[in-house]
Tab-separated table of C-alpha atoms and ligand atoms in Angstrom:
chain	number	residue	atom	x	y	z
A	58	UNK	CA	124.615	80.516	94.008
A	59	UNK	CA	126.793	79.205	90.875
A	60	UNK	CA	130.287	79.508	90.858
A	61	UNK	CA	132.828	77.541	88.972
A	62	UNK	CA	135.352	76.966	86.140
A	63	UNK	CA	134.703	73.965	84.119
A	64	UNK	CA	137.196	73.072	81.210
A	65	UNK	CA	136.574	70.676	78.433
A	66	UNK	CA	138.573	67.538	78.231
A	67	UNK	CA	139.292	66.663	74.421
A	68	UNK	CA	138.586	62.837	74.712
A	69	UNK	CA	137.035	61.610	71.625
A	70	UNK	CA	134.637	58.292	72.946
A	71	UNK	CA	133.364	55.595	70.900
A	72	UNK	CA	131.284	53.424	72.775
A	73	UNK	CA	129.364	50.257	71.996
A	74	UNK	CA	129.851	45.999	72.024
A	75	UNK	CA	132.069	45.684	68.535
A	76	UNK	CA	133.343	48.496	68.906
A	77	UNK	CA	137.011	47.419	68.875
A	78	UNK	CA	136.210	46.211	65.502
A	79	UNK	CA	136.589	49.996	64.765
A	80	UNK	CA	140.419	50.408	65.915
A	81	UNK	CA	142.186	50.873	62.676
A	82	UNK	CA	139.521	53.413	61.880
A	83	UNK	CA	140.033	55.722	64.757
A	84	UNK	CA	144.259	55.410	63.792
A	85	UNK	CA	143.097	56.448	60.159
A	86	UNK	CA	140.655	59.204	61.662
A	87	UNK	CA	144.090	60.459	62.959
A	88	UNK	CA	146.395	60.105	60.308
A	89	UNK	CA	148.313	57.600	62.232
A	90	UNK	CA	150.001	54.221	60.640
A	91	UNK	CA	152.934	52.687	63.324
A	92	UNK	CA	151.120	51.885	66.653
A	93	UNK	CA	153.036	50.208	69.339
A	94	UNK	CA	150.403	47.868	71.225
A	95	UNK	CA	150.591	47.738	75.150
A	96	UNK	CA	149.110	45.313	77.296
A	97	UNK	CA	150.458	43.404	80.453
A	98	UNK	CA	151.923	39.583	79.606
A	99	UNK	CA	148.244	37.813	80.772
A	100	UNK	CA	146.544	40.062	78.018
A	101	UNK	CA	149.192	39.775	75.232
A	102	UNK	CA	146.520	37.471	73.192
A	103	UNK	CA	143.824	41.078	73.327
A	104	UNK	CA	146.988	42.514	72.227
A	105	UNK	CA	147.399	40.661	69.061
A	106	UNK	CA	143.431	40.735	68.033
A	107	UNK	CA	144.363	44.525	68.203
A	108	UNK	CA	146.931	44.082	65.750
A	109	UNK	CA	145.225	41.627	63.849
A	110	UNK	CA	142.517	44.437	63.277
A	111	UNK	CA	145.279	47.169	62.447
A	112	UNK	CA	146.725	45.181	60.029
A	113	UNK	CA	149.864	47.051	58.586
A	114	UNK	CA	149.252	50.399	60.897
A	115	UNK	CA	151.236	48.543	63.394
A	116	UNK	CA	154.989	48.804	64.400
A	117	UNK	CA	154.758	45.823	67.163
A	118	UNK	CA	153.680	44.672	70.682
A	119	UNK	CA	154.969	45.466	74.195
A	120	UNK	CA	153.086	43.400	76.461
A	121	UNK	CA	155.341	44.009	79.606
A	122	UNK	CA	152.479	46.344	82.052
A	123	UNK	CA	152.992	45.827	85.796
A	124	UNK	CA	150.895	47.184	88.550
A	125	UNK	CA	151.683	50.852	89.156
A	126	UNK	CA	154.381	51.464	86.601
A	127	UNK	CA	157.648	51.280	88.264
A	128	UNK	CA	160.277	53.710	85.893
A	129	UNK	CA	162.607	50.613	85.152
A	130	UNK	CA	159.162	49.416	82.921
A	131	UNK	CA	158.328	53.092	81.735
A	132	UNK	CA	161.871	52.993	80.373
A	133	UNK	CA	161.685	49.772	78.549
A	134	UNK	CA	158.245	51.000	77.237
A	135	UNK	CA	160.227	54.476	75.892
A	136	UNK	CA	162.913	52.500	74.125
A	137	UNK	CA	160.476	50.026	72.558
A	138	UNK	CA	158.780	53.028	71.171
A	139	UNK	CA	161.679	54.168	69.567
A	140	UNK	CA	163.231	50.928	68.422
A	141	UNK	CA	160.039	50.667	66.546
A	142	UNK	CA	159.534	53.740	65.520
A	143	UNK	CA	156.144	54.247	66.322
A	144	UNK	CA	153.800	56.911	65.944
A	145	UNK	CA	151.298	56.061	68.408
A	146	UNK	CA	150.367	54.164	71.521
A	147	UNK	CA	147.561	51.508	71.324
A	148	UNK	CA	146.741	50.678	74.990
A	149	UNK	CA	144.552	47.681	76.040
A	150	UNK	CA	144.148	46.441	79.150
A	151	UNK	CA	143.233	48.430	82.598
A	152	UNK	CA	144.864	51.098	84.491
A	153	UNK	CA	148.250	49.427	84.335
A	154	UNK	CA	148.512	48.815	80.686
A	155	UNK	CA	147.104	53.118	80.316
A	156	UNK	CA	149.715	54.017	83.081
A	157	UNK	CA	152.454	52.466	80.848
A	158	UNK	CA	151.135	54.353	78.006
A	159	UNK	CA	150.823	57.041	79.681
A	160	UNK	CA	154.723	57.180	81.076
A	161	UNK	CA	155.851	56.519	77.555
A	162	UNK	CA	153.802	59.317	76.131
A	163	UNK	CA	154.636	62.019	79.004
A	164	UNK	CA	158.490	61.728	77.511
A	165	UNK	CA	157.815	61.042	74.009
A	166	UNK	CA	154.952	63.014	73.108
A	167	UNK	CA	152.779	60.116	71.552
A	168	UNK	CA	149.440	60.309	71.413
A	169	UNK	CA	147.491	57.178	72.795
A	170	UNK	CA	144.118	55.412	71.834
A	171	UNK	CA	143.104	53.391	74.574
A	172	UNK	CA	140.809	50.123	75.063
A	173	UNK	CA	140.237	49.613	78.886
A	174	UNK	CA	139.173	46.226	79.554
A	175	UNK	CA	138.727	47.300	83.766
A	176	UNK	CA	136.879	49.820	85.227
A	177	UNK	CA	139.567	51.828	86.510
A	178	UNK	CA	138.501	55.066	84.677
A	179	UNK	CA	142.379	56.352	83.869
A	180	UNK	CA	141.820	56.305	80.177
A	181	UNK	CA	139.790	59.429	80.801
A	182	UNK	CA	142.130	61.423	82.603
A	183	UNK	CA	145.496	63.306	82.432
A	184	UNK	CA	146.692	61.778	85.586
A	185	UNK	CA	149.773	59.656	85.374
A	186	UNK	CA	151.809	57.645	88.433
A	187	UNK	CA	154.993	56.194	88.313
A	188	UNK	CA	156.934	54.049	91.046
A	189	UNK	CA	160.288	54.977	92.070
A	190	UNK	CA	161.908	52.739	94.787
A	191	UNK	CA	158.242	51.699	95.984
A	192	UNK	CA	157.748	55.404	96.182
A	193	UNK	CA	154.534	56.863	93.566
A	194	UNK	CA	154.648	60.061	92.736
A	195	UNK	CA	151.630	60.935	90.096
A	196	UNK	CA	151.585	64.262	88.013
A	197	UNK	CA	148.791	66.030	85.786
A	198	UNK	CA	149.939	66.935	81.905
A	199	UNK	CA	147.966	66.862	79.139
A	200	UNK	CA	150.462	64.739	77.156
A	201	UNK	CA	148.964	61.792	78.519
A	202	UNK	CA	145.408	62.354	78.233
A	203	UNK	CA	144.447	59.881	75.534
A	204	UNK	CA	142.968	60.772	72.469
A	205	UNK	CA	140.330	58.190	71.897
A	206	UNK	CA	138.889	56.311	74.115
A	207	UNK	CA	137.036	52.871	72.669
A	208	UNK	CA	134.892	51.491	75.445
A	209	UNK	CA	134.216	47.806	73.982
A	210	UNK	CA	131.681	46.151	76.820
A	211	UNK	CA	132.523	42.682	74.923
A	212	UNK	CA	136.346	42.336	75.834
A	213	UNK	CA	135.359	42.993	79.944
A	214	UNK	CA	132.848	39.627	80.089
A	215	UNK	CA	136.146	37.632	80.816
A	216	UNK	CA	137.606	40.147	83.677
A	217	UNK	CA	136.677	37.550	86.883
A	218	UNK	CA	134.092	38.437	89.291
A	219	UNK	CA	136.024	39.075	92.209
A	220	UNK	CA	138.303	41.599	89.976
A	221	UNK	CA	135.598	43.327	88.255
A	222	UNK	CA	133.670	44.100	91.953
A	223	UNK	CA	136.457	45.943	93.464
A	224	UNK	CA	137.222	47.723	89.887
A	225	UNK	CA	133.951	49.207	89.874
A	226	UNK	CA	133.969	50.337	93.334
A	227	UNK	CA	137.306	52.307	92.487
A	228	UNK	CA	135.198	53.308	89.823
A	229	UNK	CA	132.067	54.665	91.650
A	230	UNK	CA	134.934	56.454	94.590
A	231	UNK	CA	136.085	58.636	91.784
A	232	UNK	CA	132.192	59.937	90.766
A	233	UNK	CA	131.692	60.324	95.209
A	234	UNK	CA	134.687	62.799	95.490
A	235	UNK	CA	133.843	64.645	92.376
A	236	UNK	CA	130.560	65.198	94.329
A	237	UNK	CA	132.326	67.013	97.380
A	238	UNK	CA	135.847	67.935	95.264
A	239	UNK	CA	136.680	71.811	96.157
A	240	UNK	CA	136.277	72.282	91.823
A	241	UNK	CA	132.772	70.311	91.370
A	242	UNK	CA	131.107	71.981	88.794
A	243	UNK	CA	127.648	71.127	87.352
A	244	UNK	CA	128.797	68.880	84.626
A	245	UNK	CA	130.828	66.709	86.688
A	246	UNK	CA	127.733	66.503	89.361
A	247	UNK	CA	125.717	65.476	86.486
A	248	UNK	CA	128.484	62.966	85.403
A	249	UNK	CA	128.958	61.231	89.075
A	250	UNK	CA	125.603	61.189	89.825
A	251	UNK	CA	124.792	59.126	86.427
A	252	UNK	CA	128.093	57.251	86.747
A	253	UNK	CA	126.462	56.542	90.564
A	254	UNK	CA	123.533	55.229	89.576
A	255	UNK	CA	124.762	53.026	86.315
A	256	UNK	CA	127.339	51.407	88.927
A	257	UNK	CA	125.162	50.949	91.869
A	258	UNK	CA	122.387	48.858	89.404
A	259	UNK	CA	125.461	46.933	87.143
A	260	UNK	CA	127.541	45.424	89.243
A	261	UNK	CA	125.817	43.292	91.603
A	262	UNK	CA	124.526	41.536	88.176
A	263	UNK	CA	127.892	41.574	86.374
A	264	UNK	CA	129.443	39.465	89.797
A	265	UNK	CA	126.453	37.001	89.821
A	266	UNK	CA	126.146	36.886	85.566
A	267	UNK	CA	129.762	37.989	84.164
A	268	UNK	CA	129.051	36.925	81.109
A	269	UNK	CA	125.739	39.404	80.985
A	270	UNK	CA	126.927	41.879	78.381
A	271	UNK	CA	123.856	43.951	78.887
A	272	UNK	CA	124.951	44.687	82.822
A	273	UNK	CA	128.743	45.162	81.469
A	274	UNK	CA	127.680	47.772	79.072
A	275	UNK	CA	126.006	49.831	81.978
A	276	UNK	CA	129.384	48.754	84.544
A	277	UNK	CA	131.353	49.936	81.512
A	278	UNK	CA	129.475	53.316	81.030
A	279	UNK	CA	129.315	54.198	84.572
A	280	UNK	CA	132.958	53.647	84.820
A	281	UNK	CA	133.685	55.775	81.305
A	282	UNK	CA	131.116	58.893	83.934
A	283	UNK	CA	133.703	57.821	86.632
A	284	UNK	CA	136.799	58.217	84.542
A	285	UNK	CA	135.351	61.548	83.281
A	286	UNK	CA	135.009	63.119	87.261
A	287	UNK	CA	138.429	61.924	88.107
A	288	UNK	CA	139.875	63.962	85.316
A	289	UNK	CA	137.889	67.221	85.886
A	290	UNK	CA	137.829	67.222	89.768
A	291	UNK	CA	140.094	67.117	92.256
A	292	UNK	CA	139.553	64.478	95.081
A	293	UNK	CA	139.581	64.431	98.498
A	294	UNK	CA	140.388	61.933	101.657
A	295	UNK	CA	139.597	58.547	100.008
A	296	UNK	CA	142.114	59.086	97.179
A	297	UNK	CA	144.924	60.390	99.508
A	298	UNK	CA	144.200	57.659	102.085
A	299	UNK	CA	144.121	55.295	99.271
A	300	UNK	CA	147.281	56.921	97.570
A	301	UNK	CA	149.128	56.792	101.207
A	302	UNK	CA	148.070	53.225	102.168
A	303	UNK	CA	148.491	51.659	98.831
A	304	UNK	CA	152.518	53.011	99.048
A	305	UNK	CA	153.097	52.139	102.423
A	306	UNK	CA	151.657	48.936	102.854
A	307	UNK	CA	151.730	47.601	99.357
A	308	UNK	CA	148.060	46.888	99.243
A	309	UNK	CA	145.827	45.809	96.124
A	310	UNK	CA	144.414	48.793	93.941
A	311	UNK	CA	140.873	48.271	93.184
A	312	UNK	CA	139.994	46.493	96.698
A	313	UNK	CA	142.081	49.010	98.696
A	314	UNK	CA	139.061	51.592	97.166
A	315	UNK	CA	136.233	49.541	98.058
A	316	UNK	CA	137.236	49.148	101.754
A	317	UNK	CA	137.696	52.682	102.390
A	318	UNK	CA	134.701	54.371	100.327
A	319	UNK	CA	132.377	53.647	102.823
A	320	UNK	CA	134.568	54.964	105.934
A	321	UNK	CA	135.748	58.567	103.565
A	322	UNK	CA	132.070	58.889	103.033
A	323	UNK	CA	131.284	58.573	107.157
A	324	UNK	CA	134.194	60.716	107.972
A	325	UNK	CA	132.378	63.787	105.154
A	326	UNK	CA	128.673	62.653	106.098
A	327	UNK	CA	128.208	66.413	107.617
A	328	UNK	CA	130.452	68.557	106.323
A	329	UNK	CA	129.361	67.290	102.121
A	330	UNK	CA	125.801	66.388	103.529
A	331	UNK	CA	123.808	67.493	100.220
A	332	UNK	CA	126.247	65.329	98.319
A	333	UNK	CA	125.708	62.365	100.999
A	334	UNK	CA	121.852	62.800	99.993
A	335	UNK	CA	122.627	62.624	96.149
A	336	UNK	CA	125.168	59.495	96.809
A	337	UNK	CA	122.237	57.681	98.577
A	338	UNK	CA	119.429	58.487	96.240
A	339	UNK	CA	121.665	57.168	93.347
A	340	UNK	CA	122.345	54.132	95.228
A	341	UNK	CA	118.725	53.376	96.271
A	342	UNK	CA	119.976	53.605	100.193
A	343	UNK	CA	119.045	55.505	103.231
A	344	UNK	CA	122.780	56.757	103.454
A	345	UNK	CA	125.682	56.941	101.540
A	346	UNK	CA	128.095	55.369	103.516
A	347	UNK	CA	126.199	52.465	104.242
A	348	UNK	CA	124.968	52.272	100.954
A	349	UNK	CA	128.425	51.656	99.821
A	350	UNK	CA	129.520	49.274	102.273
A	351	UNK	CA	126.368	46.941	102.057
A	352	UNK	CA	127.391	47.406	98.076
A	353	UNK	CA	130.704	46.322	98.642
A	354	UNK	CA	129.342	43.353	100.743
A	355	UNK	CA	126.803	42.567	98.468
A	356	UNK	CA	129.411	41.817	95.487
A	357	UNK	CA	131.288	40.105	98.188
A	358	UNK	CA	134.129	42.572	97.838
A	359	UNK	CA	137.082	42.512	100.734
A	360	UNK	CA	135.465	45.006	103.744
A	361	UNK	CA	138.026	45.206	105.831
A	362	UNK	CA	142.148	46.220	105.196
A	363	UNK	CA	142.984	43.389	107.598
A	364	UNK	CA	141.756	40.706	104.958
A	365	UNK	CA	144.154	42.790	102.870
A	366	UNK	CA	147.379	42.078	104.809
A	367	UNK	CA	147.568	45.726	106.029
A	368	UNK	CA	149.373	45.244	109.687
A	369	UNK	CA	147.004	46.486	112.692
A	370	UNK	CA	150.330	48.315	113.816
A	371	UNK	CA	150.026	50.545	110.786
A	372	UNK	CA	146.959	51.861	111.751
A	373	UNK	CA	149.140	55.264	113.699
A	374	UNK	CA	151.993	55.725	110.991
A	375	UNK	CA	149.035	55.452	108.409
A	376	UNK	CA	147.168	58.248	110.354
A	377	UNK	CA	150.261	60.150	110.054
A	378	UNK	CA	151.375	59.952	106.416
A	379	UNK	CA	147.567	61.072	105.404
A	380	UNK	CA	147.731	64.094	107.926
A	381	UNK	CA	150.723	64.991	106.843
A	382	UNK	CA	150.509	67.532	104.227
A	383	UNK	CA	147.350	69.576	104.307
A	384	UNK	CA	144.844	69.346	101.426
A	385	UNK	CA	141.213	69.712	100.284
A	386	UNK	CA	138.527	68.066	101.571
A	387	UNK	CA	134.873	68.956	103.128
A	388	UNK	CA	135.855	67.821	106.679
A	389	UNK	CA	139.133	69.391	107.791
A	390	UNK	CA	141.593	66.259	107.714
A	391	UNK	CA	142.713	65.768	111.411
A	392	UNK	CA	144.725	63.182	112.539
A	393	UNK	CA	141.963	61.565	115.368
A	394	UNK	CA	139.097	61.417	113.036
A	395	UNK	CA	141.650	59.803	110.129
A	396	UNK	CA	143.174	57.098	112.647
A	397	UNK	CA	139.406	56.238	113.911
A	398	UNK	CA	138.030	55.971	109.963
A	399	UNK	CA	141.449	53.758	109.086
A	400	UNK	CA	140.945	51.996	112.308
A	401	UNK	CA	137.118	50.968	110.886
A	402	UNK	CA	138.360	50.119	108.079
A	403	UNK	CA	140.910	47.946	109.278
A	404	UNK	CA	137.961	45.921	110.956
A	405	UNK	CA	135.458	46.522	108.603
A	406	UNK	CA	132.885	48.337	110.764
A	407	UNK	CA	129.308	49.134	108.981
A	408	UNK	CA	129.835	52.633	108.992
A	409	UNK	CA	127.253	53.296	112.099
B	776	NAD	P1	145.168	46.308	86.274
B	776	NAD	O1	145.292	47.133	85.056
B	776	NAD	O2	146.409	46.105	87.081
B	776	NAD	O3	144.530	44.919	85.866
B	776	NAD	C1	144.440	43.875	86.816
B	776	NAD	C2	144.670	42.528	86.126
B	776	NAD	O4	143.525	42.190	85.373
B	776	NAD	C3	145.852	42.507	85.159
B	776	NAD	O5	146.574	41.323	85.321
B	776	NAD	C4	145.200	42.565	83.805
B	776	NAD	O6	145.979	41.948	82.797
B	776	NAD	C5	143.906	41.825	84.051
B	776	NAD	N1	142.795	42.229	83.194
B	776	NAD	C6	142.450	43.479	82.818
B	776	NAD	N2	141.337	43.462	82.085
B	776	NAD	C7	140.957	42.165	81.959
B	776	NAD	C8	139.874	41.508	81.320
B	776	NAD	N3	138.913	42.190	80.686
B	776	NAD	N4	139.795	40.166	81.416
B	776	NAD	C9	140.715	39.457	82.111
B	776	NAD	N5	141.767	40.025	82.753
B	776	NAD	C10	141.889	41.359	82.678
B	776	NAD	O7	144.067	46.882	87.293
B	776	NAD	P2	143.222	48.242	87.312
B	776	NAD	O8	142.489	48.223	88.590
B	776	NAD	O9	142.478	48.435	86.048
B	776	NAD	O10	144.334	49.387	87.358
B	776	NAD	C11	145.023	49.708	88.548
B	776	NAD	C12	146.089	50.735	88.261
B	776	NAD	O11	145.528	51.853	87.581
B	776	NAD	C13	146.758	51.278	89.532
B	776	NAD	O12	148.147	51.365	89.319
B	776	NAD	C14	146.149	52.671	89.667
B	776	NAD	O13	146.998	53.559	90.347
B	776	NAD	C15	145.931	53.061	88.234
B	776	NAD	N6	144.867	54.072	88.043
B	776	NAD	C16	145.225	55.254	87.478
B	776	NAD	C17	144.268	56.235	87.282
B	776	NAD	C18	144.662	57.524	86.614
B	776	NAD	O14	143.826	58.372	86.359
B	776	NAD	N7	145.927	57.713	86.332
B	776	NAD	C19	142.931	56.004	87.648
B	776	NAD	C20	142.600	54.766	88.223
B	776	NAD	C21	143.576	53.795	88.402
C-alpha cells in the first residue's frame, strides 16, 4: 500500500542544445544584474562566453574550483563575492564549480543559476560538502539549492570520454538508491527509473561518438532525472561507502561510483529485490548488478579500486569507517558483508 511524503523542489529547468544562449534571460527573469561567474581554472574560457552573453549583468569571474571544495577556496569564493558586490552566482562547470557556489551561497545567501557541463547531478540538489583538513563534512539547506538550472547538451561534447563514463555512472548510482532510499516516493521511482534507462542507452554512444550531441542530450537528461533523486531521496550504502572511501583514501569522484555500484547493488540484491528487477529492466540486463558492471566495462570505466590506488590494506579500516555509524539501507549494514563487497571491489569481481 502507498505511503509517503514527497516535497517539491523549486528548481526552475531549461533544457535544450543553445540553451546557454538564454543566460542573461534567466538573470533578467530574476531581477538580477551583478553575477559573479565560477568555474575551475581549465574552464575559465566557458566562463567568459558566459559573460560574454551577460554582457553588463556581470560583476566578474572566479575561476579558482578545486575538487571537493576545501574551506580555504570557499573563503576566497565568499570574499570575491563581496569585493564585487555581486548579486548572484553564475556556476559553470561540474560538481566542483556548483560545490563552490554552493559554499559561497550557504554564508551569503546568493542565489545561484547553474550550467553543469558533467553529469554529476549536484545542480539539482540542496546538498553541499566542504573539506576541512582532508576531512568532508556535507550538510542539506535550501540556501544552496540553485534556482535555475540550464542543461546545455552542446558545452558537454568536449568533456573526454574517459571523464564523461565514470560521470554518468555517478549519475545513474544516485537514480539506483533513490529506488531502495527509506523516503522513495512515486515521483522519484518514476524519475530513476527514466534517468535509468536514458543513461543505460547514452553513454556507451557518447564514449565511442563524444561529439554525438544527440546521445549527450539523452546522457545530459538522464543525469538532470539523476540529480533530481539525489535531492529528494536519501541514499543508502553506495553513497556512504563512496563518501567514506573517497575521504580516506583520496580516491577519484566519478570512478570511485562506478566501481562500487555494481558491488552496493549485490550486497541489496534481496533485501530491495523489486527495485533490483526495475534496475535490470531499465538497463536491458538479466540483473542489476551485473548489468552495471558489464556497463561500466563496456565504457571501459576503472572496475576495480586497486586500478584506483586504494591500498589492499585498507580493505579492514574501510570496513570499519562504513560500519561505523548506523544508517539506512535495505540490507542491514554489517561489517562482514561490507568488507567482502569492498574486498570485490578492490579486485573487480563480476558481481556473481
Ligand atoms: P569536476 O567538477 O571536478 O570536473 C572534473 C574536471 O572536468 C574538471 O577539471 C573540470 O574543469 C572538467 N570539466 C567539467 N566539464 C567539462 C567539459 N564539459 N569539458 C571539458 N572539461 C570539463 O567533476 P564532477 O564529477 O562533475 O564533480 C565531482 C564533485 O561533485 C565531487 O566533489 C562530488 O562530491 C561533488 N558532487 C556533489 C553532489 C551534491 O549533490 N552536492 C552530487 C554529485 C557530486
Amino acid at each position: 500500500m502507498l505511503n509517503f511524503t514527497y516535497e517539491q523542489l523549486p528548481v526552475r529547468v531549461v533544457f535544450g542544445a543553445g540553451s546557454f544562449d538564454k543566460l542573461a534571460e534567466e538573470l533578467e527573469r530574476l531581477g538580477l544584474k551583478r553575477a559573479m561567474v565560477l568555474s575551475t581554472p581549465g574552464q575559465r574560457r566557458l566562463a567568459e562566453e558566459a559573460q560574454k552573453r551577460l554582457g553588463v549583468a556581470t560583476a566578474g569571474i572566479h575561476a579558482e574550483a578545486v575538487m571537493h571544495v576545501p574551506v580555504e577556496t570557499a573563503r576566497a569564493g565568499r570574499e570575491t563575492a563581496r569585493r564585487l558586490a555581486a548579486d548572484c552566482l553564475v556556476a559553470i562547470g561540474g560538481g566542483s564549480t556548483i560545490g563552490l557556489a554552493k559554499a559561497v551561497a550557504l554564508d551569503t545567501g546568493l542565489p545561484i543559476i547553474a550550467v553543469p557541463t558533467t553529469y554529476s547531478g549536484s545542480e539539482m540538489t540542496p546538498i553541499y560538502g566542504l573539506t576541512d583538513s582532508g576531512v568532508k563534512r556535507t550538510g542539506r539547506d535550501r540556501k544552496v539549492l540553485p534556482r535555475v538550472v540550464i542543461y546545455d547538451p552542446a558545452l558537454t561534447v568536449g568533456l573526454p570520454a574517459k571523464v564523461s563514463g565514470p560521470s554518468g555512472m555517478n549519475a545513474l548510482a544516485h537514480c539506483v538508491e533513490a529506488l531502495y532510499g527509506q523516503d522513495a516516493n512515486p515521483v522519484t521511482t518514476l524519475m530513476a527509473i527514466e534517468g535509468i534507462r536514458a543513461l543505460g542507452r547514452a553513454l556507451p554512444v557518447v564514449v565511442k561518438e563524444p561529439l554525438n550531441l544527440e546521445a549527450r542530450s539523452s546522457a545530459l537528461y538522464g543525469a538532470w532525472l539523476a540529480g533530481f533523486a539525489l535531492g529528494n531521496a536519501a541514499m543508502g550504502i553506495h553513497h556512504k561507502l563512496c563518501h567514506v572511501l573517497g575521504g580516506a583514501f583520496n580516491l577519484p569522484h566519478a570512478e570511485l561510483h562506478t566501481v562500487i555500484l555494481p558491488h552496493a547493488a549485490a550486497y541489496n540484491r534481496q533485501a530491495a529485490s523489486e527495485a533490483m528487477r526495475v534496475i535490470a529492466g531499465s538497463l536491458g540486463a538479466g540483473d542489476a548488478a551485473q548489468g552495471l558492471y558489464d556497463l561500466a566495462k563496456r565504457i571501459g570505466a576503472p572496475l576495480s579500486l586497486k586500478e584506483l590506488g586504494m591500498p589492499e590494506d585498507g580493505i579492514e579500516r574501510a570496513a570499519k569507517l562504513a560500519t561505523e555509524n548506523p544508517y539506512y539501507n535495505p540490507r542491514p549494514v554489517e561489517y562482514a558483508g561490507v568488507k567482502q563487497l569492498i574486498e570485490n571491489a578492490w579486485h573487480g569481481r563480476r558481481p556473481g
